[in-house]
DNA sequence: AATGTAATGTTATATCATAACGTTTTCAAA
DNA sequence: TTTGAAAACGTTATGATATAACATTACATT
């Protein structure tokens, strides 16, 4: 799966996401690609779907937005967790094998065999909460 | 906060959610309350917002749906996690103090002071995956 | 060249959620 | 008990997010 050649629209959408630190909505991505010839939502949503399949981007379910993966070279990860600043929108993608295991156990205790998890922690980053000097 | 008297619309919406095991969309709730006189989305969304504030229901961000709280008597909880079966839509609400702490640490390690977290584990419940005899 | 498959372009529509505004209800202070 | 502010309500309109459906194009395999 690793060395999939991206199509034109997939490359365009990925480039937009990679050029931003903050998450973007699908329609915001579309706006930024009108010059490149994109006109309609399906063109973006289809690219987003594939990029998510390839593990190159992630959807933040709690804010209906998309971000480029910050761990391109980690391979496909089971669980991806995000720390999201509600003030500046900075996003950190957290990968932690021990946490994956914890989440898996939590699911099994609840009688569920987990396939995919959404973990999105909202709060204030150090910069926004004045914790940085 | 505990003994808030609910308004008519809030009671109606809560009753619908409590009468279902599975999460419901806002419009599905509205459909079920036309006989009770509700006509328009804001009537449901306003009730949902208050019920969430009161901790009586939760929103499942990953499926744009709402469920009644399964821990009415646990008091207001910091972190609520859900195990969601993608086949039968059964939802388990998980409360685990140790996990709360883990999540908090994870956030702080990522430079974030956490305020609210979304944890939604998708998979197959034992019944749907044939693990029950 | 013929064929099949994936990607694309386009239109329309479904689904989820809120803005805005006027009216009614509630309820405590005067 | 009046009355006034706040909350809840009803209603219309619109914004925001996402997909269905279908015709066309690109492109690799034969
Ligand atoms: Zn990633
Ligand atoms: Zn910040
Ligand atoms: Zn709860
Ligand atoms: Zn199930």
Short mmCIF file of N, CA and C (backbone and C1' of nucleotides) in Angstrom, two decimals, chain A residues 7-10 38-40 42-43 46 50, chain C residues 6-14 16-17:
data_model
loop_
_atom_site.label_atom_id
_atom_site.label_comp_id
_atom_site.label_asym_id
_atom_site.label_seq_id
_atom_site.Cartn_x
_atom_site.Cartn_y
_atom_site.Cartn_z
N UNK A 7 -3.44 10.36 -7.59
CA UNK A 7 -4.01 10.99 -8.78
C UNK A 7 -3.88 12.51 -8.64
N UNK A 8 -4.26 13.17 -9.72
CA UNK A 8 -4.12 14.63 -9.75
C UNK A 8 -4.90 15.28 -8.61
N UNK A 9 -6.17 14.94 -8.47
CA UNK A 9 -6.99 15.58 -7.43
C UNK A 9 -6.51 15.22 -6.03
N UNK A 10 -6.11 13.98 -5.86
CA UNK A 10 -5.58 13.57 -4.56
C UNK A 10 -4.33 14.37 -4.21
N UNK A 38 -10.86 22.83 -9.77
CA UNK A 38 -11.90 22.06 -9.07
C UNK A 38 -13.15 22.93 -8.87
N UNK A 39 -14.30 22.31 -9.07
CA UNK A 39 -15.56 23.07 -9.05
C UNK A 39 -16.55 22.56 -8.02
N UNK A 40 -16.54 21.27 -7.74
CA UNK A 40 -17.65 20.69 -6.98
C UNK A 40 -17.18 19.80 -5.82
N UNK A 42 -17.82 16.82 -4.66
CA UNK A 42 -17.37 15.42 -4.81
C UNK A 42 -15.91 15.28 -5.21
N UNK A 43 -15.42 16.26 -5.93
CA UNK A 43 -14.02 16.17 -6.34
C UNK A 43 -13.10 16.19 -5.13
N UNK A 46 -14.01 12.90 -2.71
CA UNK A 46 -13.46 11.63 -3.21
C UNK A 46 -11.97 11.54 -2.93
N UNK A 50 -9.90 8.75 -0.30
CA UNK A 50 -8.74 7.94 -0.66
C UNK A 50 -7.53 8.26 0.22
P DA C 6 -11.25 -0.69 -10.63
"O5'" DA C 6 -10.55 0.74 -10.53
"C5'" DA C 6 -9.25 0.91 -11.09
"C4'" DA C 6 -9.01 2.38 -11.30
"C3'" DA C 6 -9.51 3.27 -10.16
"O3'" DA C 6 -8.47 4.16 -9.84
"C1'" DA C 6 -10.46 3.98 -12.22
P DA C 7 -8.60 5.26 -8.73
"O5'" DA C 7 -8.93 6.58 -9.55
"C5'" DA C 7 -8.05 6.99 -10.58
"C4'" DA C 7 -8.65 8.17 -11.31
"C3'" DA C 7 -9.16 9.29 -10.39
"O3'" DA C 7 -8.47 10.47 -10.71
"C1'" DA C 7 -10.76 8.74 -12.06
P DT C 8 -8.84 11.85 -10.07
"O5'" DT C 8 -9.94 12.43 -11.07
"C5'" DT C 8 -9.64 12.52 -12.45
"C4'" DT C 8 -10.85 13.06 -13.18
"C3'" DT C 8 -11.45 14.32 -12.55
"O3'" DT C 8 -11.25 15.39 -13.44
"C1'" DT C 8 -13.12 12.77 -13.24
P DG C 9 -11.61 16.84 -13.00
"O5'" DG C 9 -13.10 17.01 -13.55
"C5'" DG C 9 -13.36 16.82 -14.94
"C4'" DG C 9 -14.82 17.12 -15.24
"C3'" DG C 9 -15.39 18.36 -14.55
"O3'" DG C 9 -16.15 19.06 -15.55
"C1'" DG C 9 -16.73 16.47 -14.04
P DT C 10 -16.82 20.46 -15.25
"O5'" DT C 10 -18.27 19.99 -14.77
"C5'" DT C 10 -19.05 19.20 -15.66
"C4'" DT C 10 -20.41 18.90 -15.06
"C3'" DT C 10 -21.00 20.03 -14.21
"O3'" DT C 10 -22.15 20.50 -14.88
"C1'" DT C 10 -21.28 17.90 -13.18
P DT C 11 -22.98 21.75 -14.28
"O5'" DT C 11 -24.24 21.01 -13.65
"C5'" DT C 11 -24.91 20.01 -14.41
"C4'" DT C 11 -25.95 19.33 -13.54
"C3'" DT C 11 -26.74 20.28 -12.63
"O3'" DT C 11 -28.12 20.10 -12.90
"C1'" DT C 11 -25.90 18.44 -11.39
P DA C 12 -29.22 20.95 -12.06
"O5'" DA C 12 -29.64 19.92 -10.92
"C5'" DA C 12 -29.82 18.54 -11.25
"C4'" DA C 12 -29.94 17.74 -9.98
"C3'" DA C 12 -30.87 18.37 -8.94
"O3'" DA C 12 -31.93 17.45 -8.68
"C1'" DA C 12 -28.81 17.67 -7.95
P DT C 13 -33.08 17.87 -7.60
"O5'" DT C 13 -32.54 17.20 -6.25
"C5'" DT C 13 -32.01 15.89 -6.31
"C4'" DT C 13 -31.42 15.49 -4.99
"C3'" DT C 13 -32.26 15.89 -3.77
"O3'" DT C 13 -32.42 14.73 -3.01
"C1'" DT C 13 -30.01 16.47 -3.44
P DA C 14 -33.51 14.65 -1.86
"O5'" DA C 14 -32.65 14.02 -0.68
"C5'" DA C 14 -31.71 13.01 -1.01
"C4'" DA C 14 -30.66 12.94 0.07
"C3'" DA C 14 -31.23 13.02 1.49
"O3'" DA C 14 -30.60 11.98 2.22
"C1'" DA C 14 -29.51 14.63 1.21
P DC C 16 -27.93 13.10 9.34
"O5'" DC C 16 -27.33 14.52 9.80
"C5'" DC C 16 -25.93 14.75 9.66
"C4'" DC C 16 -25.64 16.18 10.05
"C3'" DC C 16 -26.17 16.59 11.43
"O3'" DC C 16 -25.07 17.11 12.17
"C1'" DC C 16 -26.71 18.22 9.80
P DA C 17 -25.34 17.63 13.68
"O5'" DA C 17 -25.64 19.18 13.47
"C5'" DA C 17 -24.64 20.00 12.88
"C4'" DA C 17 -25.13 21.43 12.81
"C3'" DA C 17 -25.70 21.99 14.12
"O3'" DA C 17 -24.76 22.93 14.61
"C1'" DA C 17 -26.98 22.66 12.21
#
